[in-house]
Short mmCIF file of C-alpha atoms in Angstrom, two decimals:
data_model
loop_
_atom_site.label_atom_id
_atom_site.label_comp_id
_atom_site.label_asym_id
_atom_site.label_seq_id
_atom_site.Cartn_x
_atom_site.Cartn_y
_atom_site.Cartn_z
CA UNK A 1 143.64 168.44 250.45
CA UNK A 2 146.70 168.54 247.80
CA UNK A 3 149.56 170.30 249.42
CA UNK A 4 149.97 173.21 246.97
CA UNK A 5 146.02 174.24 247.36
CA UNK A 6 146.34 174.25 250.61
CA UNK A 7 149.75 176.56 250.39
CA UNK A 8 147.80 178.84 248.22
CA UNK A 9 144.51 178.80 250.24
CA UNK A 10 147.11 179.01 253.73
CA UNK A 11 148.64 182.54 251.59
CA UNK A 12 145.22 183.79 250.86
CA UNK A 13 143.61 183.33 254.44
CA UNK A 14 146.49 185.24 255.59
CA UNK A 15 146.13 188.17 253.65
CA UNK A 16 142.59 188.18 254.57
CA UNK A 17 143.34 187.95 258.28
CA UNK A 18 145.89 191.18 257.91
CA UNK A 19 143.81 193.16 256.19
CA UNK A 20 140.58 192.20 258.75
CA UNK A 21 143.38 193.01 261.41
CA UNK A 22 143.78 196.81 260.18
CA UNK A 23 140.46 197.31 259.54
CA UNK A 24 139.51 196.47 263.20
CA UNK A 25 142.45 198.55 264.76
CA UNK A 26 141.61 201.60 262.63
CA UNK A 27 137.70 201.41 262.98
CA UNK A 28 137.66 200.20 266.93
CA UNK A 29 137.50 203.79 268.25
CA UNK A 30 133.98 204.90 266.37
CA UNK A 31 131.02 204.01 267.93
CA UNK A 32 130.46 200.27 268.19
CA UNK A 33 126.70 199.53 267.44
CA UNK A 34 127.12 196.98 270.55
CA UNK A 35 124.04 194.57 270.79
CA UNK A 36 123.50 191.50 272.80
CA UNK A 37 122.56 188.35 271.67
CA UNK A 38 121.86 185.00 273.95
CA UNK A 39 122.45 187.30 276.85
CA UNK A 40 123.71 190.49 278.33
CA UNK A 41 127.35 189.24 278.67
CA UNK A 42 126.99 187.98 275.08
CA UNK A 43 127.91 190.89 272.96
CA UNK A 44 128.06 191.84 269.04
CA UNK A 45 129.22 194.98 267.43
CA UNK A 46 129.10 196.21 264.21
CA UNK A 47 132.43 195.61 263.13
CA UNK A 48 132.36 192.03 264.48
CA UNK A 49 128.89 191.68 261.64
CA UNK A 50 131.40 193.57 258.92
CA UNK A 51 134.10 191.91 259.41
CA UNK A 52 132.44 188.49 258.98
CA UNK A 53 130.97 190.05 256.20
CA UNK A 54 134.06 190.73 254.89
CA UNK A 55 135.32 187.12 254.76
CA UNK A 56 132.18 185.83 253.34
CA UNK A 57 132.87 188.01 250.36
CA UNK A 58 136.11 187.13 249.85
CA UNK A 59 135.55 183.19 250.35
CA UNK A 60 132.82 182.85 248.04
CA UNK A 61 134.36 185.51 245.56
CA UNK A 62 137.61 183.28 245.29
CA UNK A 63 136.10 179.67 246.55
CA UNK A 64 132.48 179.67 245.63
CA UNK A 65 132.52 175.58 246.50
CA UNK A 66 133.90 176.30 249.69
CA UNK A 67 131.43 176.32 253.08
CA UNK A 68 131.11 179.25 255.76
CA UNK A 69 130.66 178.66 259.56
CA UNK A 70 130.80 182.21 261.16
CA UNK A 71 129.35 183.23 264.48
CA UNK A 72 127.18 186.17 263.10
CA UNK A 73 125.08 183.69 260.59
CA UNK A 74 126.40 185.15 257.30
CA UNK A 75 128.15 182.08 256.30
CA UNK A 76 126.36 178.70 254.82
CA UNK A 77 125.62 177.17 258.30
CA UNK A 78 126.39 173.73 257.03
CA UNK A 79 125.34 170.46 258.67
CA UNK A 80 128.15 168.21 258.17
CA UNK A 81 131.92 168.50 257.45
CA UNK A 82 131.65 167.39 253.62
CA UNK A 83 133.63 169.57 251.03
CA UNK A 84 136.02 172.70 252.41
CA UNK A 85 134.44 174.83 255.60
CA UNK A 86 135.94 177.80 256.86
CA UNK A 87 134.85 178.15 260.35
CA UNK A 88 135.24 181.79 261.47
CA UNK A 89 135.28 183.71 264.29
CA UNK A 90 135.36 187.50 263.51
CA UNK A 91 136.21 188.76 266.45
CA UNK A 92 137.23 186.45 269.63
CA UNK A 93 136.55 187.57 272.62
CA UNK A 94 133.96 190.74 271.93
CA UNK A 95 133.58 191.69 275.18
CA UNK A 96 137.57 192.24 275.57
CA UNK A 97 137.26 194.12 272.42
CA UNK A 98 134.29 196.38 274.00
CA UNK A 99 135.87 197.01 277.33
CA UNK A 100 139.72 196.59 277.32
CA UNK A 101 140.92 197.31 273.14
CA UNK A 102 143.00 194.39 273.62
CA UNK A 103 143.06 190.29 274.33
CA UNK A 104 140.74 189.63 271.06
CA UNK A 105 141.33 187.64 268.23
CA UNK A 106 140.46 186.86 264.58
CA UNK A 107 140.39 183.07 264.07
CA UNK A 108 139.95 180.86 261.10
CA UNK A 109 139.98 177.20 261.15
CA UNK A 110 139.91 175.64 257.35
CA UNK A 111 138.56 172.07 257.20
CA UNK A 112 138.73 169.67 254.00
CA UNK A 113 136.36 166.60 254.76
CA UNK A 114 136.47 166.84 258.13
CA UNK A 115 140.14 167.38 258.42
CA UNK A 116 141.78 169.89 259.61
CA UNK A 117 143.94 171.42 257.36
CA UNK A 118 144.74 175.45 258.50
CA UNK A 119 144.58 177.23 261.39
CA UNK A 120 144.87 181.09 262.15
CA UNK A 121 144.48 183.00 265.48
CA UNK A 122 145.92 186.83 265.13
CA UNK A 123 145.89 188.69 268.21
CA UNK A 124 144.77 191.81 266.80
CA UNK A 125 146.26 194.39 268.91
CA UNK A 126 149.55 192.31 269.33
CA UNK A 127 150.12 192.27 265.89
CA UNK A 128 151.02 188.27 266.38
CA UNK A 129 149.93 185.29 264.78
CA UNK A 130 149.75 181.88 265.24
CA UNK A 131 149.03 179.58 262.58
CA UNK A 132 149.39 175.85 261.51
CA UNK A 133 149.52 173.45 258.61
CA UNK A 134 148.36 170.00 258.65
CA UNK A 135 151.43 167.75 259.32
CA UNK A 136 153.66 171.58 259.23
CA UNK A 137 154.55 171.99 262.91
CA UNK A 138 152.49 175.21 264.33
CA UNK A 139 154.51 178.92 264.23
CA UNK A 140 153.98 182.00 266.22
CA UNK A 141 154.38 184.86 263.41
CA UNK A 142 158.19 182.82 262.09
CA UNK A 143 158.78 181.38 264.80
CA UNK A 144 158.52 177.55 265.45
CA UNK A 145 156.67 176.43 268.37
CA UNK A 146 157.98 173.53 269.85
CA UNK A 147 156.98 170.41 270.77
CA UNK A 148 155.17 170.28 274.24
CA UNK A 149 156.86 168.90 276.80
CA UNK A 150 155.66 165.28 278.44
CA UNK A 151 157.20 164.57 281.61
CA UNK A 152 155.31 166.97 284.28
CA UNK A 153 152.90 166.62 287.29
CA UNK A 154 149.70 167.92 287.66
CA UNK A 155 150.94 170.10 290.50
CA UNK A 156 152.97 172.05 287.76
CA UNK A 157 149.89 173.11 285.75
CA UNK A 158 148.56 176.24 284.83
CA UNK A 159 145.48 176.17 283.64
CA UNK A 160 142.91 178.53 281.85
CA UNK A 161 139.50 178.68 283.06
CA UNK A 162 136.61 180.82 282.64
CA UNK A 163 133.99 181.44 285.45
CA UNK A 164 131.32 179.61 284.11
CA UNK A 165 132.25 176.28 285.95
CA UNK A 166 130.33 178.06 288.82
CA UNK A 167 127.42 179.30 287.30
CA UNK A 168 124.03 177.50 288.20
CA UNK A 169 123.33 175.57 285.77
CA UNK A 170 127.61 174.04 285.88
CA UNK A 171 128.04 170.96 284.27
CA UNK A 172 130.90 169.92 286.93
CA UNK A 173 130.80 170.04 290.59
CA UNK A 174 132.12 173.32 292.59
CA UNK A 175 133.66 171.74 295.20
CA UNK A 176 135.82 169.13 292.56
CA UNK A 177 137.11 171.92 291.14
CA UNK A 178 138.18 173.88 294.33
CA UNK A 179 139.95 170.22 294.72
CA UNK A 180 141.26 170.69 291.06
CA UNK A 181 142.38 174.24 291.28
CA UNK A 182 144.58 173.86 294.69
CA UNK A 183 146.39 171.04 293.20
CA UNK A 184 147.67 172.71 290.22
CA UNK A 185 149.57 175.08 289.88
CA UNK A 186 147.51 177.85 289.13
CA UNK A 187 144.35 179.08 286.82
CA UNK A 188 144.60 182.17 284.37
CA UNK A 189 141.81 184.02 282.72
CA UNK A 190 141.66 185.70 279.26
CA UNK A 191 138.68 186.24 278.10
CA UNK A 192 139.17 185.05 274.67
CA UNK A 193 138.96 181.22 273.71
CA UNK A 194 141.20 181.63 270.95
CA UNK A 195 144.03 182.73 272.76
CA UNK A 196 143.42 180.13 275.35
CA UNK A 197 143.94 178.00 272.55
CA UNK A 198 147.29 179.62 271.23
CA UNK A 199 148.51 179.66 274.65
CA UNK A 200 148.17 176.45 275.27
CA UNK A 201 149.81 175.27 272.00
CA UNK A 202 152.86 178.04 272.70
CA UNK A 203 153.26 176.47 276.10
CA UNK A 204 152.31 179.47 278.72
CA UNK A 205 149.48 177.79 279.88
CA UNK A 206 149.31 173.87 279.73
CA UNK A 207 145.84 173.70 278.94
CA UNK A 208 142.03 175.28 278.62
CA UNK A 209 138.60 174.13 279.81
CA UNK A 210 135.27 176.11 278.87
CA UNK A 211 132.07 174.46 279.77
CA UNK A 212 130.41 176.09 276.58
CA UNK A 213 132.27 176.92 273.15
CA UNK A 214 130.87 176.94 269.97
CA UNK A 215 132.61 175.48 266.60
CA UNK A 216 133.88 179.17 265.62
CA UNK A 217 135.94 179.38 269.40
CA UNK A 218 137.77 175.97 268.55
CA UNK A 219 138.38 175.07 264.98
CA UNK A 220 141.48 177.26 264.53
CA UNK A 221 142.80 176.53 267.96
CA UNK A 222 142.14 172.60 267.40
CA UNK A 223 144.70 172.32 264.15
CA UNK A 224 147.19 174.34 266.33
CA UNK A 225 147.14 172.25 269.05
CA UNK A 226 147.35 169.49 267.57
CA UNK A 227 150.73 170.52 265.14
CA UNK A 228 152.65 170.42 269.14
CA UNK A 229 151.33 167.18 270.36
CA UNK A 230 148.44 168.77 272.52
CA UNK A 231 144.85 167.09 272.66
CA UNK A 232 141.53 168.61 271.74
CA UNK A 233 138.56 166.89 273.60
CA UNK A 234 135.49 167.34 275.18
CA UNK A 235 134.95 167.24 279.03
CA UNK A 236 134.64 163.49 278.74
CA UNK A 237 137.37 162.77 276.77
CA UNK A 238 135.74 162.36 273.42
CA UNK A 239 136.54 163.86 270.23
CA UNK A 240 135.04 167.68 269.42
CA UNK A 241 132.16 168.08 267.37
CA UNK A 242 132.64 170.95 265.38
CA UNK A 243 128.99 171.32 264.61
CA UNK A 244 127.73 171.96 267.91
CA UNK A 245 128.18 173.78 271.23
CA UNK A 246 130.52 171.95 273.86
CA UNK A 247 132.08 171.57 277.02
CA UNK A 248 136.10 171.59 275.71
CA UNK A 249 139.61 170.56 277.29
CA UNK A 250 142.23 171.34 275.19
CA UNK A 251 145.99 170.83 277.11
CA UNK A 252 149.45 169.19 277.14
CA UNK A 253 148.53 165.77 276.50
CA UNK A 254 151.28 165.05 279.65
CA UNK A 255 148.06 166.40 281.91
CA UNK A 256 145.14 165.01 280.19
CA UNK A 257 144.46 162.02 281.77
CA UNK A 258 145.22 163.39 285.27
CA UNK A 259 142.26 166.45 284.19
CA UNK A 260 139.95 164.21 283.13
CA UNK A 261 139.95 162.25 285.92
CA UNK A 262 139.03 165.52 287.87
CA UNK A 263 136.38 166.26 285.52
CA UNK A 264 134.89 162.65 285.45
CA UNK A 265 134.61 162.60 288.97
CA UNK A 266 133.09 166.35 289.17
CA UNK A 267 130.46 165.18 286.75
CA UNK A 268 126.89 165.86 287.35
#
């Protein structure tokens, strides 16, 4: 992508992002429409609909050759990478949203042929956000995030994790984790993939696995990542597909092999 489209596309997506932001914080109190989707745990509200909604008419208002991949189905649902894609998650983490007001995010993730080239996740009710440009470093609101660092052990690790690594159908086995989880550090919990993601890039946590995300939990997190020197795979080390569900480690690539390993061995 030429470097001054992106800076004006980066500008734009921003504005967007803020003004979704507001809309959420002044709407969250009415009554939220909630429905459930693959599941009971998997919720949708009406704002998360509008405010995809939302996006969608300001992409294809300003972009109309761009792509949509949004996680309410009001985007293009495109089947490869070709041309520009915004992949969008409206709101990130809806069942924080429902229950807590807080720990959700908006994230956008803006791909030119397959390449990462933007990446947004605003913490909605922290008024913060992270963002990245391809070969630009990654920032929290103005601030630069540094570098991760390389030289640790395992034993230093926090790591987030979601429960689902001990649901029935788990990919990995229980009792490798257990191993995995008393020689780190320690776990942490969030509730919002997106924020995982930031984390991880800002440093707080050295890394997230999910056994299930979909493109719209990832692609913004990915770019950010990537601008400190952390790695984006899935659970057996091979690069994301972001066109399909998947089991993701994201971390400090100082960790990665030493995770892997776990996972790998855990493997059913």
């Amino acid at each position: 992508m030429d470097s001054l489209l992106r800076e004006e596309i980066f500008k734009q997506a921003i504005e967007w992002v803020m003004e979704a932001g507001n809309t959420i914080r002044d709407k969250m109190n009415n009554p939220l429409d909630i429905e459930t989707k693959s599941n009971a745990n998997d919720l949708v509200t009406k704002l998360d609909k509008e405010t995809e909604q939302f996006f969608v008419a300001k992409i294809k208002g300003k972009y109309k050759d761009h792509f949509i991949h949004g996680e309410e189905g009001y985007g293009d649902n495109p089947t490869s990478l070709d041309g520009t894609i915004w992949i969008i998650d409206p709101i990130d983490g809806t069942m924080n949203f429902v229950h807590q007001k807080r720990n959700f995010a908006i994230s956008v993730g803006i791909y030119h042929e397959g390449v990462g080239e933007i990446g947004l996740i605003y913490d909605v009710m922290a008024n913060t956000l992270y963002h990245a440009k391809k070969g630009q470093g990654a920032y929290k609101d103005d601030v630069k995030l540094q570098p991760l660092p390389k030289k640790k052990n395992i034993n230093e690790a926090i790591v987030g994790m979601n429960h689902f690594w001990l649901c029935e159908n788990r990919l990995i086995d229980e009792q490798v984790m257990q191993s995995f989880v008393k020689d780190i550090r320690g776990t942490r919990t969030y509730g919002s993939a997106a924020l995982e993601f930031a984390f991880t890039a800002e440093g707080i946590v050295d890394g997230y696995i999910s056994m299930g995300l979909s493109p719209w939990d990832i692609a913004a997190g990915v770019i950010i990542v990537n601008e400190v020197g952390g790695s984006t795979t899935d659970i057996d080390g091979r690069p994301v597909n972001l066109l399909e569900k998947s089991a993701i480690l994201t971390c400090n690539t100082a960790f990665q092999k030493d995770i892997l390993k776990y996972l790998k061995k855990g493997r059913k």
